[in-house]
XYZ file of C-alpha atoms in Angstrom:
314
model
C 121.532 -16.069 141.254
C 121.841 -13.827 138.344
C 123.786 -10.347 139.534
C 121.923 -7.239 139.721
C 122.986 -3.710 138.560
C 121.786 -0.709 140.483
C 123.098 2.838 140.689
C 122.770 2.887 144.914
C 122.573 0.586 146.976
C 120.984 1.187 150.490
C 121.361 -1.144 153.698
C 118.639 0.001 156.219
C 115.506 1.833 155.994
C 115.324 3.740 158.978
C 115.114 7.607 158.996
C 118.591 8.044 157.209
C 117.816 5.269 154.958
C 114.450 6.147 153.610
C 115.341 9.751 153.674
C 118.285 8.915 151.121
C 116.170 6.911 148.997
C 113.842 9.105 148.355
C 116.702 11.685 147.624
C 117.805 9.139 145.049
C 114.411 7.836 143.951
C 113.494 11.403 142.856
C 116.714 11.822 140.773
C 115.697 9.271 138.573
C 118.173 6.703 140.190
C 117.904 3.016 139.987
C 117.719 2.285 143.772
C 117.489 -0.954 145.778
C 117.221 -1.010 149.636
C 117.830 -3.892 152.224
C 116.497 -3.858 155.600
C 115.910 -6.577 158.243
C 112.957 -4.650 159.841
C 114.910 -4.320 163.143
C 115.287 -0.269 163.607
C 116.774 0.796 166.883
C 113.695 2.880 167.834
C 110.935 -0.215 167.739
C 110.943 -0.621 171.605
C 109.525 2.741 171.634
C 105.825 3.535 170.745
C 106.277 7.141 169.912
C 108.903 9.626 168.764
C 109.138 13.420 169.481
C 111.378 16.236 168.520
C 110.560 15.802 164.670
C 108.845 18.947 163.757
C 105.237 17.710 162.242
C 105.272 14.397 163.518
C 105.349 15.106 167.232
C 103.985 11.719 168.759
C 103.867 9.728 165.301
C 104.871 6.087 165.852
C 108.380 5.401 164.648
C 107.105 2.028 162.651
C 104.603 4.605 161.474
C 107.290 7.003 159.894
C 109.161 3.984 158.706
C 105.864 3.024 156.599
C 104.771 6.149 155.550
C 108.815 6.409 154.278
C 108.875 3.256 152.759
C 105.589 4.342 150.693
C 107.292 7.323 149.093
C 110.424 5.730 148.100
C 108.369 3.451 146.673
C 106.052 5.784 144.680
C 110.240 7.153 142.805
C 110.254 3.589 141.946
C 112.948 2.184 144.349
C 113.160 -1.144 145.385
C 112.933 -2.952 148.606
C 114.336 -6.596 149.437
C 113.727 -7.956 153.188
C 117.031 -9.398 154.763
C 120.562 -8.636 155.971
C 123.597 -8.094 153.814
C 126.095 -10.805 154.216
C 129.295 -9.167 152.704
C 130.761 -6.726 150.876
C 133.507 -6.723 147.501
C 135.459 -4.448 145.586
C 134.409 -4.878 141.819
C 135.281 -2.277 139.426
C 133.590 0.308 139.171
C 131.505 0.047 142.073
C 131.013 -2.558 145.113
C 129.170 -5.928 145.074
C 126.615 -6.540 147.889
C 125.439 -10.076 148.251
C 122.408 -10.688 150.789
C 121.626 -13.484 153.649
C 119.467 -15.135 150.628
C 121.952 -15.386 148.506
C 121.379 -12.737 145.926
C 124.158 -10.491 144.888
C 123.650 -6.847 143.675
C 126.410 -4.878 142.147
C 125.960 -1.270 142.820
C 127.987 2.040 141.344
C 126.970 3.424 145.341
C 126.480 1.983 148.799
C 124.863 3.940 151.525
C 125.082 2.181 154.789
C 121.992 3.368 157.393
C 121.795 0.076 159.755
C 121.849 2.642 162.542
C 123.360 0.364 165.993
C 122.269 -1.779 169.099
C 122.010 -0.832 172.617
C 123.315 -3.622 174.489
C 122.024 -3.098 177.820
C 123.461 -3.879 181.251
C 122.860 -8.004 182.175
C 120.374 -6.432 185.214
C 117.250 -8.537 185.367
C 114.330 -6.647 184.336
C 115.995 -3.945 182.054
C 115.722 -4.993 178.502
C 111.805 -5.802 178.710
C 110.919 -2.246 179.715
C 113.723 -0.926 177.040
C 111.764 2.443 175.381
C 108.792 1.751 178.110
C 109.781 2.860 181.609
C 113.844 2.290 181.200
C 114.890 5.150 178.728
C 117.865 6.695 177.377
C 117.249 9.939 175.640
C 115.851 12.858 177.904
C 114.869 14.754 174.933
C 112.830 11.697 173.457
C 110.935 10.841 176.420
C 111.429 12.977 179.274
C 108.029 14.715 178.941
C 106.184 11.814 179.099
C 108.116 10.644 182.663
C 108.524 14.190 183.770
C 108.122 15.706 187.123
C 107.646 11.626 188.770
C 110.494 10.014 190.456
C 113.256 9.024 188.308
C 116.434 7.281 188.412
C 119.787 7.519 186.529
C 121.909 4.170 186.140
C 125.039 5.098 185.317
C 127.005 2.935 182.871
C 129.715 5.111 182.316
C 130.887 8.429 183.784
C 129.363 9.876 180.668
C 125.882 9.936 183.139
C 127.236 12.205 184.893
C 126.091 14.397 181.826
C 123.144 12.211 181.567
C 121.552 13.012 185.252
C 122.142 16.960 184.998
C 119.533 16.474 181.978
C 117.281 14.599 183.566
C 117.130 16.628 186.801
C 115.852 19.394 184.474
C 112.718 16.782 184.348
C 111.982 16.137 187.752
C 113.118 17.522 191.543
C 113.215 13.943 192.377
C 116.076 12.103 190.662
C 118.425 9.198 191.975
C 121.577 8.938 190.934
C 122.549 4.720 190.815
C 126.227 5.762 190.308
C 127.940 2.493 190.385
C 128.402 2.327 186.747
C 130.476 5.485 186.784
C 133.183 5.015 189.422
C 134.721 6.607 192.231
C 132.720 10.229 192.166
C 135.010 12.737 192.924
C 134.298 15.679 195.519
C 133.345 18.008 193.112
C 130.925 15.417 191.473
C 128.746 14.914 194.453
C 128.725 18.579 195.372
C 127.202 18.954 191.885
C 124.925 16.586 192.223
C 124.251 17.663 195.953
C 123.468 21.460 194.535
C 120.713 19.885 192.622
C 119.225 18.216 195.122
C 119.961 14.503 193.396
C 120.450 11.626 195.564
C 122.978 9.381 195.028
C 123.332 6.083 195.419
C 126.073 4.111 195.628
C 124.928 0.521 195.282
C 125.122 -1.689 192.531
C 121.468 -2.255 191.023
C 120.652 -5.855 190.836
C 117.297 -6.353 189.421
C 114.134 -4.253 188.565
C 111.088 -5.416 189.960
C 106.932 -4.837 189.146
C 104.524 -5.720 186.785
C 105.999 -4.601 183.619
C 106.241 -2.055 181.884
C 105.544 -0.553 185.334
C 108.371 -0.084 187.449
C 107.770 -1.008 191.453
C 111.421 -1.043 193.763
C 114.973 -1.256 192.321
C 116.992 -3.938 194.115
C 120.187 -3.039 195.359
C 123.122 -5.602 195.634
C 123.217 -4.387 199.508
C 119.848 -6.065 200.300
C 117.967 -2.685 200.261
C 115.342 -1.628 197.940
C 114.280 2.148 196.775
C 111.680 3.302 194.277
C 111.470 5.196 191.042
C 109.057 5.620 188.258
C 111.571 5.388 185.491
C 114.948 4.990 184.886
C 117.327 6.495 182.225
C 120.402 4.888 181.181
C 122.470 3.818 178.397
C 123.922 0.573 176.507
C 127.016 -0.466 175.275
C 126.878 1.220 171.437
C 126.864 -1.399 168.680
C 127.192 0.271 165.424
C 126.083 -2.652 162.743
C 128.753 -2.326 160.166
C 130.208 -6.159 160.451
C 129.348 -6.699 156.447
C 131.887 -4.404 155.569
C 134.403 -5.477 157.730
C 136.665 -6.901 155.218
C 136.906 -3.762 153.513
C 139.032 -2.280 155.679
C 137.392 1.151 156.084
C 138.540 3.911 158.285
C 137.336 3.895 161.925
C 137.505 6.363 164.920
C 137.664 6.034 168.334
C 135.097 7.745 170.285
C 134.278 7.292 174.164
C 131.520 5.629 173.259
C 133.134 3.080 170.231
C 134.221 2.739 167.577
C 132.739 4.043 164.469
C 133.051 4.252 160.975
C 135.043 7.771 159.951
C 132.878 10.187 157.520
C 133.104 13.384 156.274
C 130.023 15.810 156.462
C 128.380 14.153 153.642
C 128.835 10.967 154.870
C 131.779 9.706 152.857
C 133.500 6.886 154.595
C 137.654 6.520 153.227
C 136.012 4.272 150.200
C 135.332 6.290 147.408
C 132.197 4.812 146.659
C 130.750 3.716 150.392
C 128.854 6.642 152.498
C 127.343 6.368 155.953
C 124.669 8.098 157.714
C 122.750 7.967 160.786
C 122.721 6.012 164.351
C 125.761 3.440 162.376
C 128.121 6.710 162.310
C 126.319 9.561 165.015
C 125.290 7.295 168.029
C 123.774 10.783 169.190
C 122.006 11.676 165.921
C 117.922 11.573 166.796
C 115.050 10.960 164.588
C 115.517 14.763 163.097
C 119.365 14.485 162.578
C 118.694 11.255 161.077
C 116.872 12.565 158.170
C 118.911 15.681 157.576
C 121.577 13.092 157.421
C 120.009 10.920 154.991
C 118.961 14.021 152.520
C 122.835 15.487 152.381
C 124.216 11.957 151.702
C 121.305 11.186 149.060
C 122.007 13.872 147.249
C 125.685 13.902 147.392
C 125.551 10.329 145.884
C 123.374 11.384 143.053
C 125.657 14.172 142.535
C 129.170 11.947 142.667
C 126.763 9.597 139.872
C 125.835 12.466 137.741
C 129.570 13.743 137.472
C 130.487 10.166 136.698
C 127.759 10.225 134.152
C 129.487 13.237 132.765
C 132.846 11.769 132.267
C 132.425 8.330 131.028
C 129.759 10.229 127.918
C 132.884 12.366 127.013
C 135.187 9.576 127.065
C 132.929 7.854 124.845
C 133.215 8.024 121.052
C 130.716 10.149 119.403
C 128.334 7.345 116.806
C 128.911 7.971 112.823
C 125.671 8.336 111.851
């Protein structure tokens, strides 16, 4: 297939993606974005905590985005990226279908997975009745009887937010080790139960959630349950470029400045694939600082190569 030339490239049109499109689209910039249609928020049916759109659906949002990018003129191709090169002056992206698309800019927004404990019954109420954000969906469950399964000791943090939900909270602390005295007498001060046993299974007529099986034989109930996956930032197509990566207690991610400048002088990064805590609202601020930063790092460029270039005789 025949290369094509575009100022930015974009892999992902979630929030961050969209938002830098239309950053881009607006400046006049010749703009393609890739997405697989997979965003990390599609288990849920509404999102909250994005001033104006309190309730919209996310798949909403994502339409309603991918209509004004559209409307600057940018571009949209359905698929995955395969890999990315060095070429000069600028990277070359080449898609799951084959095509390849040579780009001065790439801004990667494929956000992550949430690989969720191997517990039967979890992933099929994922963004239903099993949760992991308090501040995306903790109205909807509060004040009813919820549980915390802890994957980490990071729920530790997790179930002093929740508790702020509900006086009836279980703690299914397992996941986080040994608690230590001053742990439980936390947890104890708040009136959360804990419970020691490993989960097994979740049972009742989904999404509904009826007992939680315990690997003791026992049984309790709860009405929902917050907890959190294993972070998968999806970043793999860029693997062989070596970027910079830091070490965080929840993974590893790919290292940006502010703007979202990874160690390649042409590659940013914004949302969920760099902030695993970044909501719907961080998302987009995200995706409006590194759209226009790119535009700006273009226009410079712009600049330099017109004064390096010979003035036409006339």
């Amino acid at each position: 297939m025949a290369e094509q030339l575009w100022d930015a490239v974009i892999v992902g049109a979630g929030p961050a993606g969209l938002t830098a499109a239309v950053m881009l689209g607006r400046s006049r910039r010749r703009v393609l974005v890739i997405d697989a249609g997979s965003g990390r928020n599609r288990f849920a049916a509404h999102m909250h905590g994005v001033l104006g759109h309190d309730g919209l659906p996310p798949s909403e949002l994502r339409r309603l985005g991918r209509a004004e990018a559209e409307g600057y003129g940018v571009v949209f191709h359905d698929g995955t990226v395969r890999e990315v090169t060095n070429v000069p002056a600028g990277v070359r992206v080449t898609a799951d279908d084959g095509s390849v698309h040579r780009a001065r800019a790439l801004v990667i927004a494929t956000g992550l997975r949430d690989d969720l404990p191997a517990i039967g019954g979890l992933a099929e109420r994922w963004g239903k009745t099993v949760l992991h954000c308090p501040y995306c969906h903790g109205w909807e469950v509060r004040s009813q009887h919820l549980g915390v399964l802890a994957t980490s000791p990071l729920a530790l943090h997790q179930v002093e937010l929740v508790r702020q939900l509900s006086d009836q909270v279980t703690f299914f602390s397992a996941g986080a080790g040994d608690l230590s005295p001053d742990d439980e007498k936390r947890l104890a001060a708040r009136g959360i139960r804990i419970e020691p046993a490993p989960v097994t299974e979740i049972h009742g007529p989904a999404p509904a959630i009826s007992q939680v099986a315990l690997a003791d034989g026992r049984t309790t109930s709860v009405d929902a349950i917050f907890t959190a996956g294993t972070l998968h930032p999806l970043d793999e197509f860029v693997a062989g470029l070596d970027l910079d990566r830091v070490d965080t207690p929840v993974g590893s991610f790919l290292s940006v400045d502010r703007t979202g400048q990874t160690s390649h002088e042409r590659i940013w990064a914004a949302g969920n694939v760099v902030d695993p805590g970044a909501n719907v609202a961080m998302s987009l601020g995200a995706g409006a600082i590194t759209g226009g930063v790119v535009n700006a790092r273009l226009a410079k460029e712009d600049t330099d190569t017109a004064l390096a270039t010979p003035a036409r005789v006339s």
